[in-house]
Coordinates of C-alpha atoms (C1' of nucleotides) in Angstrom, one line a residue:
Chain X
M1 CA -130.6 -135.4 -68.5
S2 CA -134.3 -135.9 -68.6
A3 CA -133.5 -138.9 -66.3
S4 CA -134.5 -141.4 -68.6
L5 CA -136.5 -143.8 -66.6
S6 CA -134.9 -147.3 -67.4
G7 CA -137.3 -149.5 -66.3
S8 CA -138.8 -147.6 -63.7
K9 CA -142.7 -148.3 -64.2
K10 CA -143.9 -148.1 -60.7
T11 CA -141.4 -145.2 -60.0
K12 CA -140.9 -145.7 -56.3
E13 CA -137.9 -143.4 -56.1
A14 CA -138.3 -139.8 -55.4
P15 CA -138.9 -137.9 -58.8
R16 CA -135.8 -135.8 -59.2
T17 CA -136.8 -133.0 -61.6
R18 CA -140.4 -132.6 -61.0
D19 CA -141.5 -132.7 -57.4
R20 CA -143.9 -130.3 -55.9
A21 CA -143.4 -131.4 -52.3
A22 CA -139.6 -130.8 -52.7
T23 CA -140.2 -127.6 -54.3
E24 CA -142.6 -126.2 -51.5
E25 CA -140.0 -127.3 -49.3
K26 CA -137.4 -125.5 -51.1
I27 CA -139.5 -122.5 -50.9
L28 CA -140.2 -122.5 -47.1
A29 CA -136.4 -123.3 -46.6
A30 CA -135.7 -120.0 -48.5
V31 CA -138.1 -118.1 -46.3
E32 CA -136.3 -119.1 -43.2
Q33 CA -133.0 -118.5 -44.7
I34 CA -133.6 -115.1 -45.6
L35 CA -135.2 -114.1 -42.6
A36 CA -132.2 -115.4 -40.6
R37 CA -129.7 -113.7 -42.7
D38 CA -131.2 -110.6 -43.7
G39 CA -134.4 -110.0 -41.8
F40 CA -138.2 -109.5 -42.9
S41 CA -137.4 -106.3 -45.2
A42 CA -135.3 -108.3 -47.5
L43 CA -138.3 -111.0 -47.7
G44 CA -140.2 -110.7 -51.2
I45 CA -141.3 -112.8 -53.6
N46 CA -138.3 -112.5 -56.2
E47 CA -135.6 -112.9 -53.2
I48 CA -137.4 -116.3 -52.1
A49 CA -137.4 -117.4 -55.5
R50 CA -133.7 -116.6 -56.0
Q51 CA -132.8 -118.3 -52.8
A52 CA -134.9 -121.3 -53.4
G53 CA -133.6 -121.6 -57.0
V54 CA -137.3 -121.8 -57.8
D55 CA -139.0 -119.8 -60.4
K56 CA -141.2 -117.3 -58.6
V57 CA -144.4 -118.3 -60.5
L58 CA -144.5 -121.3 -58.4
I59 CA -144.9 -119.3 -55.4
Y60 CA -147.9 -117.8 -56.8
R61 CA -149.2 -121.2 -57.9
Y62 CA -148.7 -123.3 -54.7
Y63 CA -149.4 -120.7 -52.3
G64 CA -151.2 -117.8 -53.9
G65 CA -148.8 -114.9 -52.5
L66 CA -146.5 -113.9 -49.8
P67 CA -149.2 -113.8 -46.9
E68 CA -150.4 -117.1 -47.6
L69 CA -146.7 -118.4 -48.0
L70 CA -146.1 -116.6 -44.6
R71 CA -148.9 -118.4 -42.8
A72 CA -148.0 -121.7 -44.3
F73 CA -144.5 -121.2 -43.0
G74 CA -145.7 -120.0 -39.6
E75 CA -147.6 -123.0 -39.2
R76 CA -144.6 -125.0 -39.3
G77 CA -144.2 -123.4 -35.9
N78 CA -141.7 -124.1 -33.2
F79 CA -141.1 -120.6 -32.8
W80 CA -141.7 -120.4 -29.3
T81 CA -140.9 -122.2 -26.2
S82 CA -143.2 -124.6 -24.2
I83 CA -143.6 -124.2 -20.6
E84 CA -142.4 -127.9 -20.3
E85 CA -139.3 -127.0 -22.1
L86 CA -138.5 -124.3 -19.8
L87 CA -139.4 -125.7 -16.5
P88 CA -138.8 -129.7 -17.0
D89 CA -138.1 -129.7 -13.4
I90 CA -141.1 -127.9 -12.5
A91 CA -141.9 -130.3 -9.6
A92 CA -138.7 -130.0 -7.8
L93 CA -138.8 -126.4 -8.2
R94 CA -142.0 -126.1 -6.4
E95 CA -140.6 -127.3 -3.3
Q96 CA -138.3 -124.0 -3.3
P97 CA -139.8 -120.7 -2.6
I98 CA -141.8 -119.0 -5.4
A99 CA -139.0 -116.6 -6.0
E100 CA -136.8 -119.5 -7.1
L101 CA -139.2 -120.6 -9.7
L102 CA -139.9 -117.4 -11.0
T103 CA -136.1 -116.7 -11.3
A104 CA -135.5 -119.8 -13.0
F105 CA -138.5 -119.5 -15.3
L106 CA -137.2 -116.0 -16.6
S107 CA -133.7 -116.7 -16.7
R108 CA -134.4 -119.9 -19.0
F109 CA -136.8 -118.0 -21.0
I110 CA -134.2 -115.4 -22.0
D111 CA -131.8 -118.3 -22.7
A112 CA -134.4 -120.2 -24.7
L113 CA -135.4 -117.2 -26.9
R114 CA -131.8 -115.9 -27.4
K115 CA -131.2 -119.5 -29.0
R116 CA -133.9 -118.8 -31.6
P117 CA -133.0 -115.8 -33.9
L118 CA -136.0 -116.5 -36.2
T119 CA -138.5 -115.9 -33.3
I120 CA -136.6 -112.5 -32.3
E121 CA -136.7 -111.6 -36.1
I122 CA -140.3 -112.3 -36.4
L123 CA -141.0 -110.2 -33.2
A124 CA -139.1 -107.3 -34.6
M125 CA -141.2 -107.7 -37.9
E126 CA -144.1 -107.4 -36.0
I127 CA -143.3 -104.1 -34.5
D128 CA -143.6 -102.4 -37.9
A129 CA -145.4 -104.7 -40.1
P130 CA -147.7 -107.3 -38.6
N131 CA -148.7 -110.1 -40.9
A132 CA -149.7 -113.4 -41.4
L133 CA -146.7 -114.7 -39.8
S134 CA -146.4 -112.6 -36.9
Q135 CA -149.9 -113.2 -36.3
V136 CA -149.4 -117.1 -35.8
L137 CA -146.7 -116.2 -33.4
D138 CA -149.1 -113.7 -31.6
E139 CA -151.5 -116.4 -31.2
V140 CA -149.0 -118.7 -29.8
R141 CA -147.5 -116.4 -27.6
E142 CA -151.1 -115.2 -26.1
E143 CA -152.0 -118.7 -25.2
W144 CA -148.5 -119.3 -23.6
G145 CA -149.1 -116.2 -21.5
R146 CA -151.9 -117.7 -20.1
Q147 CA -150.2 -121.0 -19.5
V148 CA -147.6 -118.9 -17.5
A149 CA -149.8 -117.1 -15.5
K150 CA -151.6 -120.3 -14.5
V151 CA -148.3 -122.3 -13.5
L152 CA -146.6 -119.1 -11.6
G153 CA -150.0 -117.9 -10.2
G154 CA -151.2 -121.2 -8.9
D155 CA -150.4 -120.3 -5.4
T156 CA -152.7 -117.2 -5.3
H157 CA -150.4 -114.5 -4.8
P158 CA -152.2 -111.5 -3.1
D159 CA -151.3 -108.8 -5.5
T160 CA -151.9 -111.1 -8.6
V161 CA -152.9 -108.1 -11.0
E162 CA -149.8 -105.7 -10.1
L163 CA -147.5 -108.9 -10.2
N164 CA -148.8 -109.9 -13.5
V165 CA -148.3 -106.4 -14.9
S166 CA -144.7 -106.3 -13.5
I167 CA -143.7 -109.7 -15.0
N168 CA -145.1 -108.7 -18.2
L169 CA -143.1 -105.5 -18.0
I170 CA -139.9 -107.5 -17.5
V171 CA -140.6 -110.0 -20.2
A172 CA -141.3 -106.9 -22.6
G173 CA -138.2 -105.5 -21.4
A174 CA -136.1 -108.6 -22.2
L175 CA -137.8 -109.0 -25.5
H176 CA -136.9 -105.3 -26.5
L177 CA -133.2 -105.8 -25.6
M178 CA -133.3 -109.0 -27.6
V179 CA -134.7 -107.3 -30.5
R180 CA -132.4 -104.2 -30.2
A181 CA -129.7 -106.5 -30.0
R182 CA -129.7 -107.6 -33.7
R183 CA -128.6 -104.2 -34.4
T184 CA -127.3 -102.4 -31.7
V185 CA -124.4 -103.3 -29.5
A186 CA -125.3 -101.6 -26.1
W187 CA -128.5 -100.5 -24.0
S188 CA -127.7 -98.0 -21.4
G189 CA -124.1 -99.4 -20.8
I190 CA -125.4 -103.0 -21.1
P191 CA -123.5 -105.0 -23.9
I192 CA -126.5 -106.8 -25.1
Q193 CA -124.7 -108.5 -27.9
Q194 CA -122.3 -110.3 -25.5
E195 CA -123.1 -113.1 -23.3
Q196 CA -121.7 -110.8 -20.4
G197 CA -124.5 -108.3 -20.9
W198 CA -127.0 -111.0 -20.5
D199 CA -125.6 -112.3 -17.5
A200 CA -125.9 -109.2 -16.0
I201 CA -129.7 -109.1 -17.0
K202 CA -130.3 -112.2 -15.6
H203 CA -128.4 -111.6 -12.4
G204 CA -130.4 -108.3 -12.0
I205 CA -133.7 -110.4 -12.5
A206 CA -132.6 -112.8 -9.9
W207 CA -131.9 -109.7 -7.5
L208 CA -135.2 -108.2 -8.3
V209 CA -137.7 -111.2 -8.5
P210 CA -137.3 -111.9 -4.7
R211 CA -137.9 -108.3 -3.7
M212 CA -141.0 -108.1 -6.0
L213 CA -142.4 -111.2 -4.4
S214 CA -141.9 -110.0 -0.8
N215 CA -143.8 -107.6 0.8
G216 CA -140.8 -105.9 2.2
G217 CA -141.0 -102.5 3.9
M218 CA -144.6 -102.1 2.9
P219 CA -147.5 -101.7 5.2
H220 CA -149.3 -104.7 5.4
G221 CA -152.8 -105.4 3.3
K222 CA -151.6 -103.0 0.5
Chain L
M1 CA -143.6 -86.9 -78.7
S2 CA -141.2 -84.8 -76.9
A3 CA -143.0 -81.9 -78.2
S4 CA -139.6 -79.7 -78.3
L5 CA -141.8 -77.0 -79.7
S6 CA -141.2 -74.1 -77.6
G7 CA -144.8 -72.9 -78.6
S8 CA -146.5 -72.4 -75.1
K9 CA -144.3 -73.4 -72.2
K10 CA -147.1 -72.1 -70.3
T11 CA -148.1 -75.3 -68.6
K12 CA -147.1 -74.0 -65.3
E13 CA -149.1 -71.0 -64.2
A14 CA -147.7 -70.4 -61.0
P15 CA -144.1 -68.9 -61.0
R16 CA -143.4 -70.2 -57.7
T17 CA -141.9 -68.0 -55.1
R18 CA -138.2 -68.5 -55.1
D19 CA -137.2 -68.9 -51.4
R20 CA -134.8 -71.6 -50.7
A21 CA -135.4 -71.2 -46.8
A22 CA -139.0 -71.8 -47.2
T23 CA -138.3 -75.0 -49.3
E24 CA -135.8 -76.6 -46.9
E25 CA -138.7 -75.9 -44.1
K26 CA -141.3 -77.6 -46.4
I27 CA -138.8 -80.5 -46.9
L28 CA -138.4 -80.9 -43.1
A29 CA -142.2 -80.5 -42.5
A30 CA -142.9 -83.3 -45.2
V31 CA -140.4 -85.7 -43.3
E32 CA -142.2 -85.1 -39.9
Q33 CA -145.6 -85.7 -41.4
I34 CA -144.6 -88.8 -43.4
L35 CA -142.9 -90.4 -40.3
A36 CA -146.0 -89.6 -38.1
R37 CA -148.5 -90.7 -40.8
D38 CA -146.9 -93.8 -42.4
G39 CA -143.9 -94.5 -40.4
F40 CA -140.2 -94.9 -41.5
S41 CA -140.9 -97.7 -44.3
A42 CA -142.7 -94.9 -46.1
L43 CA -139.8 -92.3 -45.9
G44 CA -138.2 -92.2 -49.2
I45 CA -136.8 -89.3 -51.5
N46 CA -139.8 -89.2 -53.8
E47 CA -142.4 -89.5 -51.0
I48 CA -141.0 -86.6 -49.2
A49 CA -140.5 -84.4 -52.5
R50 CA -144.1 -85.4 -53.2
Q51 CA -145.6 -84.5 -49.7
A52 CA -143.5 -81.1 -49.7
G53 CA -144.4 -80.3 -52.9
V54 CA -141.3 -79.8 -54.2
D55 CA -138.8 -81.2 -56.9
K56 CA -136.8 -84.0 -55.4
V57 CA -133.8 -82.7 -57.1
L58 CA -133.7 -79.9 -54.5
I59 CA -133.5 -82.4 -51.7
Y60 CA -130.5 -83.5 -53.2
R61 CA -129.1 -80.1 -53.9
Y62 CA -129.9 -78.8 -50.3
Y63 CA -129.1 -82.0 -48.3
G64 CA -126.9 -84.3 -50.5
G65 CA -129.4 -87.4 -49.9
L66 CA -131.5 -88.8 -47.3
P67 CA -129.1 -89.7 -44.7
E68 CA -128.2 -86.1 -44.4
L69 CA -131.7 -85.0 -44.6
L70 CA -132.3 -87.1 -41.7
R71 CA -129.3 -85.7 -39.7
A72 CA -130.6 -82.1 -40.3
F73 CA -134.3 -83.4 -39.3
G74 CA -132.9 -85.0 -36.2
E75 CA -131.1 -81.7 -35.1
R76 CA -134.2 -79.9 -35.0
G77 CA -134.4 -82.0 -31.8
N78 CA -136.6 -82.1 -28.9
F79 CA -137.3 -85.8 -29.5
W80 CA -136.6 -86.8 -25.9
T81 CA -137.7 -85.4 -22.2
S82 CA -135.5 -83.7 -20.0
I83 CA -135.1 -84.7 -16.4
E84 CA -136.1 -81.1 -15.6
E85 CA -139.4 -81.8 -17.5
L86 CA -140.2 -85.0 -15.8
L87 CA -139.2 -84.1 -12.5
P88 CA -139.7 -80.1 -12.0
D89 CA -140.6 -80.7 -8.3
I90 CA -137.3 -82.8 -7.5
A91 CA -136.6 -81.0 -4.6
A92 CA -139.8 -81.6 -3.1
L93 CA -139.7 -85.3 -3.8
R94 CA -136.2 -85.6 -2.3
E95 CA -138.1 -85.2 1.0
Q96 CA -139.9 -88.3 0.3
P97 CA -138.5 -91.8 0.3
I98 CA -136.7 -92.6 -2.7
A99 CA -139.4 -95.0 -4.0
E100 CA -141.6 -91.8 -4.4
L101 CA -139.2 -90.2 -6.5
L102 CA -138.4 -93.3 -8.8
T103 CA -142.0 -94.0 -9.1
A104 CA -142.9 -90.5 -10.1
F105 CA -140.1 -90.4 -12.5
L106 CA -141.0 -93.3 -14.1
S107 CA -144.7 -92.7 -14.4
R108 CA -144.0 -89.3 -16.0
F109 CA -141.4 -90.7 -18.3
I110 CA -144.3 -93.1 -19.7
D111 CA -146.7 -90.0 -19.9
A112 CA -143.9 -87.7 -21.8
L113 CA -142.9 -90.4 -24.2
R114 CA -146.4 -91.2 -25.2
K115 CA -147.2 -87.6 -26.0
R116 CA -144.4 -87.9 -28.6
P117 CA -145.4 -90.1 -31.2
L118 CA -142.6 -89.1 -33.1
T119 CA -140.0 -90.2 -31.0
I120 CA -141.6 -93.4 -30.6
E121 CA -141.5 -94.0 -34.3
I122 CA -138.0 -93.1 -34.3
L123 CA -137.5 -95.7 -31.7
A124 CA -139.2 -98.2 -33.7
M125 CA -137.4 -97.5 -37.0
E126 CA -134.0 -97.9 -35.0
I127 CA -134.7 -101.6 -34.0
D128 CA -134.8 -102.5 -37.7
A129 CA -132.9 -99.8 -39.5
P130 CA -130.5 -97.5 -37.4
N131 CA -129.8 -94.5 -39.3
A132 CA -128.5 -90.9 -38.9
L133 CA -131.9 -90.1 -37.3
S134 CA -132.0 -92.7 -34.7
Q135 CA -128.3 -92.0 -34.1
V136 CA -129.2 -88.5 -33.1
L137 CA -131.9 -89.9 -30.6
D138 CA -129.2 -92.5 -29.4
E139 CA -126.8 -89.9 -28.4
V140 CA -129.5 -88.0 -26.5
R141 CA -130.7 -91.0 -24.9
E142 CA -127.2 -92.2 -23.7
E143 CA -126.7 -88.9 -22.1
W144 CA -130.2 -88.9 -20.5
G145 CA -129.6 -92.2 -19.0
R146 CA -126.3 -91.0 -17.6
Q147 CA -128.1 -88.2 -16.1
V148 CA -130.9 -90.4 -14.5
A149 CA -128.5 -92.4 -13.1
K150 CA -126.9 -89.5 -11.4
V151 CA -130.0 -88.1 -10.2
L152 CA -131.8 -91.2 -9.0
G153 CA -128.3 -93.0 -7.7
G154 CA -127.3 -89.8 -6.0
D155 CA -127.9 -91.4 -2.6
T156 CA -125.6 -94.3 -3.1
H157 CA -127.9 -97.2 -2.9
P158 CA -126.4 -100.5 -1.8
D159 CA -127.1 -102.5 -4.8
T160 CA -126.6 -100.0 -7.6
V161 CA -125.5 -102.4 -10.3
E162 CA -128.6 -104.8 -9.9
L163 CA -130.8 -101.8 -9.5
N164 CA -129.4 -100.1 -12.4
V165 CA -130.3 -103.2 -14.4
S166 CA -133.7 -103.6 -13.1
I167 CA -134.6 -100.0 -14.0
N168 CA -133.4 -100.3 -17.3
L169 CA -135.2 -103.2 -18.0
I170 CA -138.4 -101.4 -16.7
V171 CA -137.6 -98.7 -19.0
A172 CA -136.9 -101.1 -22.0
G173 CA -140.2 -103.0 -21.4
A174 CA -142.2 -99.6 -21.3
L175 CA -140.6 -98.5 -24.5
H176 CA -141.5 -102.0 -26.2
L177 CA -144.9 -101.6 -25.1
M178 CA -145.0 -98.1 -26.5
V179 CA -143.4 -99.3 -29.8
R180 CA -145.7 -102.1 -30.2
A181 CA -148.9 -100.2 -29.2
R182 CA -148.3 -98.4 -32.8
R183 CA -149.7 -101.3 -34.4
T184 CA -150.9 -103.8 -31.8
V185 CA -153.9 -103.6 -29.3
A186 CA -153.0 -105.6 -26.6
W187 CA -150.2 -107.2 -25.0
S188 CA -150.7 -110.3 -22.7
G189 CA -154.3 -108.9 -21.8
I190 CA -153.1 -105.3 -21.5
P191 CA -154.8 -102.8 -23.6
I192 CA -152.0 -100.9 -24.7
Q193 CA -153.7 -98.7 -26.9
Q194 CA -155.9 -97.4 -24.4
E195 CA -155.3 -95.1 -21.5
Q196 CA -156.7 -97.8 -18.9
G197 CA -153.9 -100.2 -20.1
W198 CA -151.4 -97.6 -19.3
D199 CA -152.9 -96.7 -16.2
A200 CA -152.5 -100.5 -15.2
I201 CA -148.9 -100.3 -16.2
K202 CA -148.1 -97.2 -14.3
H203 CA -149.9 -98.5 -11.2
G204 CA -147.8 -101.9 -11.6
I205 CA -144.7 -99.9 -11.4
A206 CA -146.2 -97.9 -8.5
W207 CA -146.6 -101.5 -6.9
L208 CA -143.1 -102.9 -7.9
V209 CA -140.8 -99.9 -7.3
P210 CA -140.9 -99.9 -3.4
R211 CA -140.4 -103.7 -3.2
M212 CA -137.5 -103.2 -5.6
L213 CA -135.8 -100.7 -3.3
S214 CA -136.6 -102.4 0.0
N215 CA -134.6 -105.3 0.8
G216 CA -137.6 -107.2 1.8
G217 CA -137.5 -110.8 2.9
M218 CA -133.8 -110.9 1.9
P219 CA -130.8 -112.1 4.1
H220 CA -128.6 -108.7 4.6
G221 CA -125.7 -108.3 3.1
K222 CA -125.7 -109.8 -0.3
Chain M
dG1 C1' -149.2 -145.3 -78.8
dC2 C1' -152.8 -140.8 -77.3
dG3 C1' -154.6 -137.1 -74.7
dT4 C1' -154.3 -134.4 -70.5
dC5 C1' -152.8 -132.3 -66.2
dT6 C1' -149.1 -130.6 -63.9
dT7 C1' -144.6 -129.1 -63.0
dG8 C1' -141.4 -125.9 -64.5
dT9 C1' -139.3 -122.2 -67.5
dC10 C1' -139.0 -117.9 -70.0
dA11 C1' -140.5 -113.3 -71.2
dC12 C1' -143.0 -109.6 -70.5
dT13 C1' -145.8 -105.8 -68.3
dT14 C1' -146.4 -102.4 -65.0
dG15 C1' -144.9 -99.4 -61.4
dT16 C1' -141.8 -97.4 -58.1
dC17 C1' -137.5 -96.4 -56.6
dG18 C1' -133.0 -93.4 -56.3
dG19 C1' -130.3 -90.6 -58.7
dT20 C1' -128.8 -87.2 -62.6
dG21 C1' -128.0 -84.1 -67.0
dA22 C1' -130.2 -80.2 -68.9
dC23 C1' -133.1 -77.0 -69.3
dT24 C1' -135.7 -72.6 -67.8
dT25 C1' -136.8 -68.8 -64.9
dT26 C1' -135.9 -65.8 -61.3
dA27 C1' -133.6 -62.4 -58.6
dA28 C1' -129.5 -59.9 -57.4
dG29 C1' -125.2 -57.3 -58.7
dC30 C1' -123.2 -54.3 -61.5
Chain I
dG1 C1' -130.0 -52.3 -69.3
dC2 C1' -126.7 -56.9 -69.1
dT3 C1' -124.1 -61.1 -66.8
dT4 C1' -124.3 -64.5 -63.7
dA5 C1' -125.7 -67.8 -60.2
dA6 C1' -128.9 -69.8 -57.7
dA7 C1' -133.8 -71.6 -57.6
dG8 C1' -136.8 -74.5 -59.7
dT9 C1' -139.0 -77.7 -63.7
dC10 C1' -138.7 -81.5 -66.7
dA11 C1' -137.2 -85.7 -68.6
dC12 C1' -134.9 -89.5 -68.5
dC13 C1' -132.0 -93.5 -66.7
dG14 C1' -130.9 -98.2 -64.7
dA15 C1' -132.4 -101.3 -61.3
dC16 C1' -135.6 -104.0 -59.3
dA17 C1' -140.1 -105.2 -57.5
dA18 C1' -144.7 -107.8 -58.0
dG19 C1' -147.5 -110.0 -60.9
dT20 C1' -148.9 -112.6 -65.4
dG21 C1' -149.4 -115.0 -69.9
dA22 C1' -148.0 -118.3 -73.0
dC23 C1' -145.5 -122.4 -73.6
dA24 C1' -142.1 -126.6 -73.1
dA25 C1' -141.8 -130.8 -71.1
dG26 C1' -142.1 -134.5 -67.6
dA27 C1' -145.6 -137.7 -65.6
dC28 C1' -149.8 -140.2 -65.8
dG29 C1' -154.4 -142.5 -67.5
dC30 C1' -156.0 -144.7 -71.1

DNA sequence: GCGTCTTGTCACTTGTCGGTGACTTTAAGC
DNA sequence: GCTTAAAGTCACCGACAAGTGACAAGACGC
């Protein structure tokens, strides 16, 4: 079926059989599918070639090897959530107490991440085997963290250092539960694979944040 | 080839002492060494036999396979921290505000876990590949969680549900940072491989806990 | 038409893994 | 002594992994 080109001198149509760009796309798509379906441990050259329906030698030719392929995959990006995506209504929220803003932010952050199983997978892989892909995510997240600090800390809160650590601890905890939820049904009684469990977590955060931001019960001046 | 000649079967000069108990111990020790040195991904039958200086067929004979070996290893126990170990002075602490008790508990919990790299390794392995070993740890931890709730929640706090979720979130966050610290130097600017970073985290917790336990700034009731 | 580079196919080497059959050597019971 | 069963050794298997060399065939410039 060698696509006998009947009068196709200028060949505008996409070449079917021989098309490097399409092959590269198939390879990248295979990476995504394998990661989503079986996780990082299943991500090898052979498996990628198999999934993409492509000879593995092409992976070496086009990318050099797995690390470079992962980097290329990582640069397709969109693995994290932008601040704007999380807080489109930031102007309105600024009218409210800061606790409202932070609560909304954390709650939406959880929802957004949980809709990105691929990101959670990368996060999990980073725990055991940091690689080119997780490094890309790492850089994005660091920059994100800086922006978050700026947006939320804009109104110079008195205890910025401790508050910052506390927020980071909560974020880390949420990420931990998301990562664990891939394989484990519950955490200390919280059903982290079910919507109900995450509602409880978000509810807990909504309870915690205002207390965290208040100076309740503390002697003044720290 | 195949020199079936019985000429000189001398090759091995050391007629290994024959001692099953000692061999089993060597195998279990090898598991521990590999886990501590290279992590779970390096833990295979061949590698264990190599590290133990023992033929792998003995692993199959004595344990049946890797899962059973892991279970046997897990039952050597001591992977978690008892409440008593964390709070030997609980009686004295009970005289203090509850915030003191909880702060001390979390802080010591972090210190205790960080001194158990093997436990952190098991925790990490559980994220990607729950197995017989992580299951043992899981059971211990669930029971531990129940005891903690009893000790800390003994004085019926008004907001037990949300408080419980919040504490769990903090614990999960701390565990996440410990697990990440095996391979990553920092988290959002916190140097989690250095004592200084963990001091900051504990300091943050000491700041957060009293606020969490107060009703600061909140309308009463809800 | 011709040659040439690129895309794609195939077969192969090398290494490691989990797992097993069959052997030899030791120690203990008689 | 002899028998026997356990402890330990050796060699092998099949599966699968990463990586490579050789080659067929489409696409393109001329």
